PDB file of C-alpha atoms in Angstrom:
ATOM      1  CA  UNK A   1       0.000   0.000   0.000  1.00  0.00           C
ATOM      2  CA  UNK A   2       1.140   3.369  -0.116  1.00  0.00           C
ATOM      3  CA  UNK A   3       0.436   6.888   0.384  1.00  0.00           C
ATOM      4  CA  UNK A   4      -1.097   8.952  -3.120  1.00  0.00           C
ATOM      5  CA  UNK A   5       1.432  11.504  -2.232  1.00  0.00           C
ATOM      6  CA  UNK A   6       4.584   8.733  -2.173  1.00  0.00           C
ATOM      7  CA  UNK A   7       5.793   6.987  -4.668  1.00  0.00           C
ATOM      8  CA  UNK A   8       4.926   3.604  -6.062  1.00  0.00           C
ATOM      9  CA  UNK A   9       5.918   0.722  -3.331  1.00  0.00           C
ATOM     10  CA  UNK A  10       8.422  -1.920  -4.641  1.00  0.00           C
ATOM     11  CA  UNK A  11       7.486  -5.770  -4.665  1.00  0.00           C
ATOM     12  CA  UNK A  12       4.275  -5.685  -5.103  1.00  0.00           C
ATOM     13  CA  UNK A  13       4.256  -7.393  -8.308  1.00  0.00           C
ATOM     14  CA  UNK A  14       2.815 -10.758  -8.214  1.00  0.00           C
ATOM     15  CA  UNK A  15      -0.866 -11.418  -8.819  1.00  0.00           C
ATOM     16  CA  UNK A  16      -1.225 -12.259  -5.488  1.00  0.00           C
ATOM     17  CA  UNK A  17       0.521  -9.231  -4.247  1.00  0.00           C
ATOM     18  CA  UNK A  18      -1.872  -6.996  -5.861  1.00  0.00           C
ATOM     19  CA  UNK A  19      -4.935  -8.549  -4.984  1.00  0.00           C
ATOM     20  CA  UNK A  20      -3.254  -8.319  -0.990  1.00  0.00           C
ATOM     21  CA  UNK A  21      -2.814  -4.766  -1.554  1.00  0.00           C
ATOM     22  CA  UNK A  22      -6.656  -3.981  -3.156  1.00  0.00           C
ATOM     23  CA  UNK A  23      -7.690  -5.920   0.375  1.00  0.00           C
ATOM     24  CA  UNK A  24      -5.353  -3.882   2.315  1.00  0.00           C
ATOM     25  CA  UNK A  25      -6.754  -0.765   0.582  1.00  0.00           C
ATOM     26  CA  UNK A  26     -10.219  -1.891   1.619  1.00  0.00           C
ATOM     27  CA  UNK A  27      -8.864  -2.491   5.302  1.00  0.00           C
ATOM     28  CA  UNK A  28      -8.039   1.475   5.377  1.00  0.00           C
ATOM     29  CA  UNK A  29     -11.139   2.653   4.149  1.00  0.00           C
ATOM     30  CA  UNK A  30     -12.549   0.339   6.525  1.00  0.00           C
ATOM     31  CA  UNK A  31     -10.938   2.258   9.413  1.00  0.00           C
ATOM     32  CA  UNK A  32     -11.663   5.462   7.737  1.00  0.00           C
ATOM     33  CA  UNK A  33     -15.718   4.692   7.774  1.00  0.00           C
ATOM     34  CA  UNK A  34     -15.245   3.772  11.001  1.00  0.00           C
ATOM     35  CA  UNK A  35     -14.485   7.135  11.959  1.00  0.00           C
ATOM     36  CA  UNK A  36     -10.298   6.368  12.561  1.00  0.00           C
ATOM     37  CA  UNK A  37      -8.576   8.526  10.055  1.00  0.00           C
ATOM     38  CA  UNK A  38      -5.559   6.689   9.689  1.00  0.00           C
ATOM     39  CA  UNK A  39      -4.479   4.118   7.519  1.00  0.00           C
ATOM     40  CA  UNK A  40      -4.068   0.176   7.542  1.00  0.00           C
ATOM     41  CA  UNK A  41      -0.653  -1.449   6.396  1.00  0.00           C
ATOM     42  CA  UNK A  42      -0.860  -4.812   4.653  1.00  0.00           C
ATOM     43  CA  UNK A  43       0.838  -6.350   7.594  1.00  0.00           C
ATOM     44  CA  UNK A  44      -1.701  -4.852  10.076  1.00  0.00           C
ATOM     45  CA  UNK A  45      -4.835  -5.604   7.759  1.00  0.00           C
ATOM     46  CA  UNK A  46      -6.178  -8.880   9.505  1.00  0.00           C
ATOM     47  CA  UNK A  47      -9.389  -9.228  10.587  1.00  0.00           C
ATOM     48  CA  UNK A  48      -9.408  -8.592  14.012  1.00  0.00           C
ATOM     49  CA  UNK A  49      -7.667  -5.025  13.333  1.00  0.00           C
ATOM     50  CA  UNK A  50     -10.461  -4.068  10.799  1.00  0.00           C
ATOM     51  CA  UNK A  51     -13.699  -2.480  12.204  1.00  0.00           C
ATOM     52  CA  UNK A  52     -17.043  -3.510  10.513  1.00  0.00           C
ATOM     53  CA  UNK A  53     -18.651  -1.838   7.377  1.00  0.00           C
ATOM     54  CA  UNK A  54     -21.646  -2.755   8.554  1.00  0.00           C
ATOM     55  CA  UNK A  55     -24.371   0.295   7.495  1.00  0.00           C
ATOM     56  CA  UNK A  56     -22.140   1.598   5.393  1.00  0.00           C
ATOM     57  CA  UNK A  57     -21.909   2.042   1.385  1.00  0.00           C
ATOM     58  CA  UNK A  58     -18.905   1.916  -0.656  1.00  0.00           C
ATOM     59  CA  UNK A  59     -19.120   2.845  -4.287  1.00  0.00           C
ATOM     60  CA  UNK A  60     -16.520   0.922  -6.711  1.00  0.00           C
ATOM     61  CA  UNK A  61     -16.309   2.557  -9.625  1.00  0.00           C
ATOM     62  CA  UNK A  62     -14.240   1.420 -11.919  1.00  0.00           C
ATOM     63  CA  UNK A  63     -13.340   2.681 -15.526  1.00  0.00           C
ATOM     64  CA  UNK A  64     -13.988  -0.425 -17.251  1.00  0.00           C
ATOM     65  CA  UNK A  65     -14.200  -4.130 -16.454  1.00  0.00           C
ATOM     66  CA  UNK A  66     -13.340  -5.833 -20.117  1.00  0.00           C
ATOM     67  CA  UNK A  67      -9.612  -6.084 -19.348  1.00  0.00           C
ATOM     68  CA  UNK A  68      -8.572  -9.650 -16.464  1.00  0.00           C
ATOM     69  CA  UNK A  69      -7.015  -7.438 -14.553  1.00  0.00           C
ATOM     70  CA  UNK A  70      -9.606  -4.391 -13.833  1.00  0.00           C
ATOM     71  CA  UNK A  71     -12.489  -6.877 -13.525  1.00  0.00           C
ATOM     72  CA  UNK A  72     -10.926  -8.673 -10.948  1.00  0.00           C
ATOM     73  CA  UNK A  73     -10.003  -5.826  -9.383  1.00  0.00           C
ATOM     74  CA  UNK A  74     -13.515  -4.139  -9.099  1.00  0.00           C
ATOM     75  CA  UNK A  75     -15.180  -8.064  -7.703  1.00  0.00           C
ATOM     76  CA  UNK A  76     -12.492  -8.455  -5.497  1.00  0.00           C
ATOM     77  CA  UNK A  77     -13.235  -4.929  -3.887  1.00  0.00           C
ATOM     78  CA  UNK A  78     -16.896  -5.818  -3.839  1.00  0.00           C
ATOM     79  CA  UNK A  79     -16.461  -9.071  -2.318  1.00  0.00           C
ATOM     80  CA  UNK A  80     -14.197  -7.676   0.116  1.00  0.00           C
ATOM     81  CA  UNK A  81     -16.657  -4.630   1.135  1.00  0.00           C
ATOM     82  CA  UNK A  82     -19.480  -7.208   1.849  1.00  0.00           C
ATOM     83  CA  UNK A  83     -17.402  -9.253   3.424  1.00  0.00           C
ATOM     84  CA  UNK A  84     -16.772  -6.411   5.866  1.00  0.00           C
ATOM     85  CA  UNK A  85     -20.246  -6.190   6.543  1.00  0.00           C
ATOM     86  CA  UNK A  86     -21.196  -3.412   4.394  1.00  0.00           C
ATOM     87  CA  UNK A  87     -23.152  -2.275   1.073  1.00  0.00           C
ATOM     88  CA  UNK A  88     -20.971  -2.483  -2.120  1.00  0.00           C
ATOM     89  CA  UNK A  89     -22.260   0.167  -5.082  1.00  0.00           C
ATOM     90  CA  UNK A  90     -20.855  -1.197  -8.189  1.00  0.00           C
ATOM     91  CA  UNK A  91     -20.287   1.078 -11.229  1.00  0.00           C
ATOM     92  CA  UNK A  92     -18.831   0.437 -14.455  1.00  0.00           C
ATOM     93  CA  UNK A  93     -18.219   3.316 -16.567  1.00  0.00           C
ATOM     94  CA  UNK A  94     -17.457   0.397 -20.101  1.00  0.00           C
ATOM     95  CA  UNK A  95     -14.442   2.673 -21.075  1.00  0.00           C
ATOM     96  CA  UNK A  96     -16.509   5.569 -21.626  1.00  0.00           C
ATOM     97  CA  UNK A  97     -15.073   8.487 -20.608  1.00  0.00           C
ATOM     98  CA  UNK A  98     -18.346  10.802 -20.127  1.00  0.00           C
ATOM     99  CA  UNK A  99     -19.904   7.753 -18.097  1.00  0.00           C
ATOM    100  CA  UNK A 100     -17.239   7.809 -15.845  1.00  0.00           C
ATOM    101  CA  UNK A 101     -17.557  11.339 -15.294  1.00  0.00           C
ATOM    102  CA  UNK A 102     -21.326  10.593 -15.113  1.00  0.00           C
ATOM    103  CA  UNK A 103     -21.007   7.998 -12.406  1.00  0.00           C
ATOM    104  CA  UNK A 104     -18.555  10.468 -10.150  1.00  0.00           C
ATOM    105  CA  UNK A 105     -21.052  13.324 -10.675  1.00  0.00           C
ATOM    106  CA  UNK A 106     -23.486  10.554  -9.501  1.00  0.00           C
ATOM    107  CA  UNK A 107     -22.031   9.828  -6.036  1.00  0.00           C
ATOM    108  CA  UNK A 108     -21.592  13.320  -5.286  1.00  0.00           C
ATOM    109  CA  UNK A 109     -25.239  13.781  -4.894  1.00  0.00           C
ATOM    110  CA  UNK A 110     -25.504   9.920  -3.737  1.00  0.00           C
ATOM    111  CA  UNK A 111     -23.000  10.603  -0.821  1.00  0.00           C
ATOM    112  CA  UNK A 112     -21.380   6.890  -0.271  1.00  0.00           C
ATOM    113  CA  UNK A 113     -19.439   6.543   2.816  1.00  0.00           C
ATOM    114  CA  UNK A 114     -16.389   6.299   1.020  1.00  0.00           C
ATOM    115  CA  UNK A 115     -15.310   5.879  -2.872  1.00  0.00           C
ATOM    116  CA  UNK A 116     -12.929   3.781  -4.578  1.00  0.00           C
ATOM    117  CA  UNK A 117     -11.782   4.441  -7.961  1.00  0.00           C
ATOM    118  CA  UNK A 118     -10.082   2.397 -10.245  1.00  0.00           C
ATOM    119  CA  UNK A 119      -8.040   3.391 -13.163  1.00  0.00           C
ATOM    120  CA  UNK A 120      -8.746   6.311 -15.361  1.00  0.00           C
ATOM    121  CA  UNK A 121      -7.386   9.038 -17.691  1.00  0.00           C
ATOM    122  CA  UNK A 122      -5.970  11.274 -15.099  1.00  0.00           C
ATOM    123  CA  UNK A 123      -7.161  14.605 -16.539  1.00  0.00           C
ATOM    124  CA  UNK A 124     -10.314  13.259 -17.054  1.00  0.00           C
ATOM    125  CA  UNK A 125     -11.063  12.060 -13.400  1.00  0.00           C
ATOM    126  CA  UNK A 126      -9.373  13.780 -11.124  1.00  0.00           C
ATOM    127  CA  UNK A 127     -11.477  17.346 -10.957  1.00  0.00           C
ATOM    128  CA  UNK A 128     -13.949  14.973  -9.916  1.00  0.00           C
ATOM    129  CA  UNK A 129     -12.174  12.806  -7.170  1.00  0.00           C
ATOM    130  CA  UNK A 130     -11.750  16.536  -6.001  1.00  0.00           C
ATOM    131  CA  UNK A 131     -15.161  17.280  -6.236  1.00  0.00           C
ATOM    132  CA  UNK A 132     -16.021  14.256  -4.276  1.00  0.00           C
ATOM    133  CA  UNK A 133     -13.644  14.832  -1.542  1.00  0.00           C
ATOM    134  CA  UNK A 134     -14.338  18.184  -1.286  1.00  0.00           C
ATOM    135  CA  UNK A 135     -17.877  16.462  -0.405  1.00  0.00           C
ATOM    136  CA  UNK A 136     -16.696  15.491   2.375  1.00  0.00           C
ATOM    137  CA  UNK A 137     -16.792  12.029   0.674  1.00  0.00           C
ATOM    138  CA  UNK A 138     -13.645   9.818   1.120  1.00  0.00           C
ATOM    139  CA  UNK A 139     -11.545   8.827  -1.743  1.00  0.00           C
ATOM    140  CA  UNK A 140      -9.780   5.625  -2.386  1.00  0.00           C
ATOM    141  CA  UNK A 141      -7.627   4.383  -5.513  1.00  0.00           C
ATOM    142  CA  UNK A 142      -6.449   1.870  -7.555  1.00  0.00           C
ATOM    143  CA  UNK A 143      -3.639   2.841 -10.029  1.00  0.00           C
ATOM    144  CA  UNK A 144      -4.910   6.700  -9.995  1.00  0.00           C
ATOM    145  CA  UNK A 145      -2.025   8.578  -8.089  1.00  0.00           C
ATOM    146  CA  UNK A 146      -3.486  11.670  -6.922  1.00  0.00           C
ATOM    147  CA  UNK A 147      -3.583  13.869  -4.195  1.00  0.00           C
ATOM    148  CA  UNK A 148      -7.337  13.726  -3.857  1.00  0.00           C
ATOM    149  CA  UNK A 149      -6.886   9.872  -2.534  1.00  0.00           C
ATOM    150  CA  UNK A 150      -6.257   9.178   0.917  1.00  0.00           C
ATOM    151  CA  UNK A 151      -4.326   6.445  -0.129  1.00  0.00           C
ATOM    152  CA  UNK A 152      -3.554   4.835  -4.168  1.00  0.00           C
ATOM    153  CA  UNK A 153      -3.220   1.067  -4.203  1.00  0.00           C
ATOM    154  CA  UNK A 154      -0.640   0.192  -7.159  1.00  0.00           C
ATOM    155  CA  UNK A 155       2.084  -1.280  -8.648  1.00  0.00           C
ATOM    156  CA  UNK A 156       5.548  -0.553  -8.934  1.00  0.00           C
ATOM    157  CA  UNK A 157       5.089   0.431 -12.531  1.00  0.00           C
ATOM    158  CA  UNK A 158       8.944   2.382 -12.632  1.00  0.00           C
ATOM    159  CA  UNK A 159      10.670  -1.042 -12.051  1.00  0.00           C
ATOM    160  CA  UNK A 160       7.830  -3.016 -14.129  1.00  0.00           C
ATOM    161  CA  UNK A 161       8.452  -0.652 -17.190  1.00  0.00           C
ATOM    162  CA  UNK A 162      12.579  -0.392 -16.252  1.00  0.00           C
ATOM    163  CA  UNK A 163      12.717  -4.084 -16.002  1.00  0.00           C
ATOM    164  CA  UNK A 164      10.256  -4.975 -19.682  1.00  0.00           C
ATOM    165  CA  UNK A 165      12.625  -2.216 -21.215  1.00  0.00           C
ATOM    166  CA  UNK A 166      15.744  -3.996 -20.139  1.00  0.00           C
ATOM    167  CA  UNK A 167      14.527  -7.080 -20.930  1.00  0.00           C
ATOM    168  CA  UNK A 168      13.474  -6.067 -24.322  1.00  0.00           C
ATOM    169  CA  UNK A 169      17.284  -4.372 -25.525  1.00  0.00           C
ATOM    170  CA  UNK A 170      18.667  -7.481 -24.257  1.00  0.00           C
ATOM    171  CA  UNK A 171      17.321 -10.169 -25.921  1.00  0.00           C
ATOM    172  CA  UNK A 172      17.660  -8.152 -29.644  1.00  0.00           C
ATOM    173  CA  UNK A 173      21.066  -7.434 -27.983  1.00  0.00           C
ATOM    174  CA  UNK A 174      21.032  -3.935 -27.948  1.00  0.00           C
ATOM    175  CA  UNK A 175      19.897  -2.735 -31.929  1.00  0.00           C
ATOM    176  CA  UNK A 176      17.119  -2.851 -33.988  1.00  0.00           C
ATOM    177  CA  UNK A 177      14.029  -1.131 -34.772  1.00  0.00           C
ATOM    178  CA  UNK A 178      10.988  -1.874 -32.218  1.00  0.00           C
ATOM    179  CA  UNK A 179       7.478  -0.960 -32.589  1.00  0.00           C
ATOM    180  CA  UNK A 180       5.543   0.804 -29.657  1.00  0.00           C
ATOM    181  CA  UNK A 181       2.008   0.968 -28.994  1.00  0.00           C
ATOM    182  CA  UNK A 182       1.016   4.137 -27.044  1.00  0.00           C
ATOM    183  CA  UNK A 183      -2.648   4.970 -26.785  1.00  0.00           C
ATOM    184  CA  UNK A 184      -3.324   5.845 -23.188  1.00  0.00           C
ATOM    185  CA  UNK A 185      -0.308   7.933 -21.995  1.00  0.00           C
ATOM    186  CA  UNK A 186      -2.694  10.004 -20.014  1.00  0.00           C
ATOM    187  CA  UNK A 187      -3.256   6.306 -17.500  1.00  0.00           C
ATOM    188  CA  UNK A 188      -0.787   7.108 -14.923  1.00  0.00           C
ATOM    189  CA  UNK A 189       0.663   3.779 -14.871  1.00  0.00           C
ATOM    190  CA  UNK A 190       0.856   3.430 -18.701  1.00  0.00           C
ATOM    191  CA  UNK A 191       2.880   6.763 -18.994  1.00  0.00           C
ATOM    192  CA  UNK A 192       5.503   5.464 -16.264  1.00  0.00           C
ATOM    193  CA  UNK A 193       5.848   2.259 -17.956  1.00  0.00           C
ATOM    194  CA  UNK A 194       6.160   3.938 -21.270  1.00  0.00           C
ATOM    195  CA  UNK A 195       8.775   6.835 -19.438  1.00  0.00           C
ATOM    196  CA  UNK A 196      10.358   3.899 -18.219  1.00  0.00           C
ATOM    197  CA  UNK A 197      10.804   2.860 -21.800  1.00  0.00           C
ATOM    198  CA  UNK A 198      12.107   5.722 -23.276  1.00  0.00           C
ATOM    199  CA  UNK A 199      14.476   6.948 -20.523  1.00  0.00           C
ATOM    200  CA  UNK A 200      16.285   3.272 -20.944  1.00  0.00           C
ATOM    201  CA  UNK A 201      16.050   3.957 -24.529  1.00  0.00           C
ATOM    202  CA  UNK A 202      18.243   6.756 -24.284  1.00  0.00           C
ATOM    203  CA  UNK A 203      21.178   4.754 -23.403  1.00  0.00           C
ATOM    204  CA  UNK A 204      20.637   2.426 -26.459  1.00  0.00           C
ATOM    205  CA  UNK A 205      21.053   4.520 -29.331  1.00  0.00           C
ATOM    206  CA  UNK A 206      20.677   2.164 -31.673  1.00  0.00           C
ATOM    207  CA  UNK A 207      17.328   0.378 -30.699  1.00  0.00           C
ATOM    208  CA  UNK A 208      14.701   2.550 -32.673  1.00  0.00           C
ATOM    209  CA  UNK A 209      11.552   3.252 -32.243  1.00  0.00           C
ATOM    210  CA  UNK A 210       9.282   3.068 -35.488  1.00  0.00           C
ATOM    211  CA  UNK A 211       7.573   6.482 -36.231  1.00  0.00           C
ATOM    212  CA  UNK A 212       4.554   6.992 -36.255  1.00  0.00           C
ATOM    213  CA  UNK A 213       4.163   5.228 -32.898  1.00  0.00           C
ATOM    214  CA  UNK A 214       1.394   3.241 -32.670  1.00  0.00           C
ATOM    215  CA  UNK A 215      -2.355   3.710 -30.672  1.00  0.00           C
ATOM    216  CA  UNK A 216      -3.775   0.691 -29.027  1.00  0.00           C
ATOM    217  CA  UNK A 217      -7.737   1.493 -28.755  1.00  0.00           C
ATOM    218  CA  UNK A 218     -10.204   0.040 -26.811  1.00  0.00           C
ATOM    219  CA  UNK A 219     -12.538  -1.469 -27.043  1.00  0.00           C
ATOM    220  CA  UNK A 220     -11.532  -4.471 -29.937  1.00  0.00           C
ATOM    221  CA  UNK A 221      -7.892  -4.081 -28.621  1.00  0.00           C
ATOM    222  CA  UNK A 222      -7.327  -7.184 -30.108  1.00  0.00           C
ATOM    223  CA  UNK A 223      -8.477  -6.907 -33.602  1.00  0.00           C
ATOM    224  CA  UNK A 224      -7.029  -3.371 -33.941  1.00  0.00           C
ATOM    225  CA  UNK A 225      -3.735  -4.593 -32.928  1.00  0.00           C
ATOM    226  CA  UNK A 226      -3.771  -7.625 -35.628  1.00  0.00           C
ATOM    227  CA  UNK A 227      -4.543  -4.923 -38.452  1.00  0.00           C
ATOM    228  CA  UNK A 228      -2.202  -2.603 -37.068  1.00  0.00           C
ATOM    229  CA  UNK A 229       0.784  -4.865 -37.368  1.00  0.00           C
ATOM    230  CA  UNK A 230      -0.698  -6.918 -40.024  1.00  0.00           C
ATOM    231  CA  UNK A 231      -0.247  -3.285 -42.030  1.00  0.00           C
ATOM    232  CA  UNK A 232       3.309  -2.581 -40.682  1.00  0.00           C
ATOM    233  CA  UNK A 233       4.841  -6.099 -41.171  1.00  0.00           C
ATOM    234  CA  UNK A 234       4.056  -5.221 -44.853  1.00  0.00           C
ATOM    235  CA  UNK A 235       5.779  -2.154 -45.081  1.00  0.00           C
ATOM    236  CA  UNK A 236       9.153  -4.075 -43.256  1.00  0.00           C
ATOM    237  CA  UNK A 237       8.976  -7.579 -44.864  1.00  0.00           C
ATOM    238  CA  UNK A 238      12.198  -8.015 -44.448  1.00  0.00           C
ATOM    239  CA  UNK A 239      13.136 -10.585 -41.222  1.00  0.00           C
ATOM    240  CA  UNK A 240      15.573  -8.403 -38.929  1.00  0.00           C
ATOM    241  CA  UNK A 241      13.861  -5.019 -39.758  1.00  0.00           C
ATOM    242  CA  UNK A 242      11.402  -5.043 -36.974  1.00  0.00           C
ATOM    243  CA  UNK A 243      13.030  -7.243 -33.831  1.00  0.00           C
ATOM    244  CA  UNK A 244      10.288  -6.334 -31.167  1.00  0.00           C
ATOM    245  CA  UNK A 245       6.595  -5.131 -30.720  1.00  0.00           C
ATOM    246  CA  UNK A 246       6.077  -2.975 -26.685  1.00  0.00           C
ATOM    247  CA  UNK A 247       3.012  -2.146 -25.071  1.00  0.00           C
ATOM    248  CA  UNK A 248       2.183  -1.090 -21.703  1.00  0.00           C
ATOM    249  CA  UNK A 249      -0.136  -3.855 -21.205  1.00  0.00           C
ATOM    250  CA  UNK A 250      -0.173  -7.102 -22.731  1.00  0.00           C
ATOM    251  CA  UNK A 251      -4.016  -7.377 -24.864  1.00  0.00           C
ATOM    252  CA  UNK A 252      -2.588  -5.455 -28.063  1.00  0.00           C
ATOM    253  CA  UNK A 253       0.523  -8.321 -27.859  1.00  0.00           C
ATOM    254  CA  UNK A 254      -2.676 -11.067 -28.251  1.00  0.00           C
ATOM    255  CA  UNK A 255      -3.341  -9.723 -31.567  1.00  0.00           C
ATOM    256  CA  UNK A 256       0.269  -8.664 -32.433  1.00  0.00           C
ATOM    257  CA  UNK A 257       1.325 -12.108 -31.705  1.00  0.00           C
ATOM    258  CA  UNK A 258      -1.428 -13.568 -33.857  1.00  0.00           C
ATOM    259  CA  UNK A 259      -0.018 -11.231 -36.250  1.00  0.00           C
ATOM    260  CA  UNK A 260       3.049 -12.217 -36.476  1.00  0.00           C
ATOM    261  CA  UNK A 261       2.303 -16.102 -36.351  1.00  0.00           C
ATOM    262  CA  UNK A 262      -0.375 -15.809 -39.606  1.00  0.00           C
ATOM    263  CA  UNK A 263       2.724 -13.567 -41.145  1.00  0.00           C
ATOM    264  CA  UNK A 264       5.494 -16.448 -40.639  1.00  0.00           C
ATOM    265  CA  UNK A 265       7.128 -13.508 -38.512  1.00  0.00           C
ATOM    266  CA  UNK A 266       7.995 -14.845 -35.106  1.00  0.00           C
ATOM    267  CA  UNK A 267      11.501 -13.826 -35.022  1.00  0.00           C
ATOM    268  CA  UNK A 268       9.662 -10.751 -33.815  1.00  0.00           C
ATOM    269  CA  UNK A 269       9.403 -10.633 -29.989  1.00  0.00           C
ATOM    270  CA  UNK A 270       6.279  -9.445 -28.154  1.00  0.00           C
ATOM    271  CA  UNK A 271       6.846  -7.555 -24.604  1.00  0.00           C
ATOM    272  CA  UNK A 272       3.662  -6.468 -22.405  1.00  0.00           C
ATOM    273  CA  UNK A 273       2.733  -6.467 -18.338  1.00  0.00           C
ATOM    274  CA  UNK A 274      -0.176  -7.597 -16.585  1.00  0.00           C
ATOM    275  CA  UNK A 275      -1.142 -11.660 -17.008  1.00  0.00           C
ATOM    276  CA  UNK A 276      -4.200 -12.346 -18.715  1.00  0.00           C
ATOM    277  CA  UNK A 277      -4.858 -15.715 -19.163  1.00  0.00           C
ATOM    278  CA  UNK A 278      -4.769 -15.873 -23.049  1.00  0.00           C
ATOM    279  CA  UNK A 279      -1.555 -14.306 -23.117  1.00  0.00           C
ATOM    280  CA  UNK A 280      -0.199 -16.589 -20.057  1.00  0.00           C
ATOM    281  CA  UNK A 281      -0.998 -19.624 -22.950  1.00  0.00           C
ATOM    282  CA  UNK A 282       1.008 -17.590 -25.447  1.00  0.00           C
ATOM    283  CA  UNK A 283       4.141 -17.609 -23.075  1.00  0.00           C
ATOM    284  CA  UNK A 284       4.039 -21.326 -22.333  1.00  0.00           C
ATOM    285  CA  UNK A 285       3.818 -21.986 -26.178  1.00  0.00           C
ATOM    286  CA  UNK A 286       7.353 -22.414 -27.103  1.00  0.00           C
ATOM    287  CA  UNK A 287       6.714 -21.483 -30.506  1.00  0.00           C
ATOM    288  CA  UNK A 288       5.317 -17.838 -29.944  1.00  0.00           C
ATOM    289  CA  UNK A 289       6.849 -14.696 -29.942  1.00  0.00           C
ATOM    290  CA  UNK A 290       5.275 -14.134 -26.690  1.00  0.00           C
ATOM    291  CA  UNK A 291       7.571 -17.431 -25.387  1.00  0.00           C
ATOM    292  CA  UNK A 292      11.174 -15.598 -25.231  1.00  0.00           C
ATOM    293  CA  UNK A 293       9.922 -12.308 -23.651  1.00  0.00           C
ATOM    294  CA  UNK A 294       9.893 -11.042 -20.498  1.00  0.00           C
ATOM    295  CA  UNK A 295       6.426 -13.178 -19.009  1.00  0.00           C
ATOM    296  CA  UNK A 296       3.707 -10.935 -18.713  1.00  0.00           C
ATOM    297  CA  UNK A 297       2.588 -11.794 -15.229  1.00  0.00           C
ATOM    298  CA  UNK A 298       4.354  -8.677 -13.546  1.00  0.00           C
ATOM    299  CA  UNK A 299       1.702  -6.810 -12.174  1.00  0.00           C
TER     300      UNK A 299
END
């Protein structure tokens, strides 16, 4: 867990990890509805330390919940509130952006005991989470660092996106032109993976980056991302002109990956975080581009 005014907390990486840390979140808001302003640390988040929710709502509002990762996120934090006794208030804003704002504006008016939001284009969200707590309305998060949380629950995304970056340069060993998808720089945790990138970047002069830079979209992440490097493999046909695709998660590398195997191109490695399942089966498949890369399980 930490702070929303610190920086990310190291080893928190795992799976497992993360989910402890969305529980540990919980734990503080717990204490906070209570009517204890101070925070819970993972180690001090057992049960017998965490007062009851009981007659209390908690909104969850996430951003979206068609990626693994977010929608296990947003149940976990719902099982977890009514575990603790109290009323979860699910909201899922699908990915779009004036929903989400809708469903903040929402709870404003609604006044939940407490609010936990997950994900989100900062500039988007944030005059909001200020709104909220300005409400009088306590604000939790999950991968939004801001100073309108009373606490941020998230990953060390500088070493994630340090460690995929060094990763990548050494297995094309240090040259070669690499193709970047970067469609949601204003995601906190996208941009520091993709900072991350770049600043290692800087030190390997002659690993390229392929201009225009690419945009991973949702939703149909997956289909974009086939015609998207289905259409750049044929402008490089060449094997050795392109020697790695990056994103800052890993569903654009499901379709990239299926592009390069219907292309005959799997010299060409694919590097993303996070774990979802289908692109767990692409690491353990030998054959795939996905196989040599850094595993995406990281988060």
């Amino acid at each position: 867990m930490s702070d929303s005014n610190l920086p990310n907390p190291p080893a928190t990486q795992s799976g497992l990890a993360r989910r402890g840390l969305l529980k540990a979140g919980l734990a503080a808001g717990a204490v906070l509805a209570a009517g204890r302003l101070s925070l819970v640390t993972p180690v001090q988040a057992g049960d017998a330390d965490v007062p009851s929710l009981k007659g209390k709502r908690i909104a969850i509002s996430a951003t979206g919940t068609d990626h693994y990762w977010d929608l296990k996120a947003y149940q976990a934090q719902i099982e977890e509130v009514k575990r603790l006794g109290g009323e979860a208030i699910g909201l899922d804003a699908g990915r779009d952006d004036k929903k989400l704002v809708a469903q903040l504006q929402t709870l404003i008016a609604q006044r939940p005991d407490a609010v936990i939001q997950t994900l989100g284009t900062l500039s988007v969200i944030d005059p909001w989470l200020k709104k909220i707590k300005d409400a009088g309305i306590p604000v939790f998060t999950a991968d939004v660092p801001t100073t309108n949380s009373i606490n941020n629950t998230t990953s060390d995304n500088f070493s994630l996106g340090s460690g995929l970056a060094l990763k990548l340069v050494s297995d094309i060993g240090g040259e070669g032109n690499i193709v970047v998808f970067n469609g949601f720089y204003g995601v906190p945790v996208c941009a520091i993976r993709y900072d991350e990138l770049k600043h290692v970047l800087k030190y390997y002069p002659k690993v390229q980056i392929i201009e225009p830079e690419l945009r991973d979209v949702i939703p149909n992440t997956v289909q974009d991302a086939f015609a998207q490097i289905s259409a750049i493999l044929s402008k490089f046909p060449e094997k050795g002109s392109i020697k790695a695709i990056w994103s800052a998660w890993d569903v654009p590398q499901l379709g990239a990956t299926q592009a390069l195997i219907a292309a005959g191109r799997t010299e060409i490695l694919t590097y993303g975080v996070d774990g979802s399942p289908e692109v767990v089966e692409l690491v353990k498949d030998p054959k795939s581009p996905a196989a040599r890369s850094l595993p995406s399980n990281r988060r």
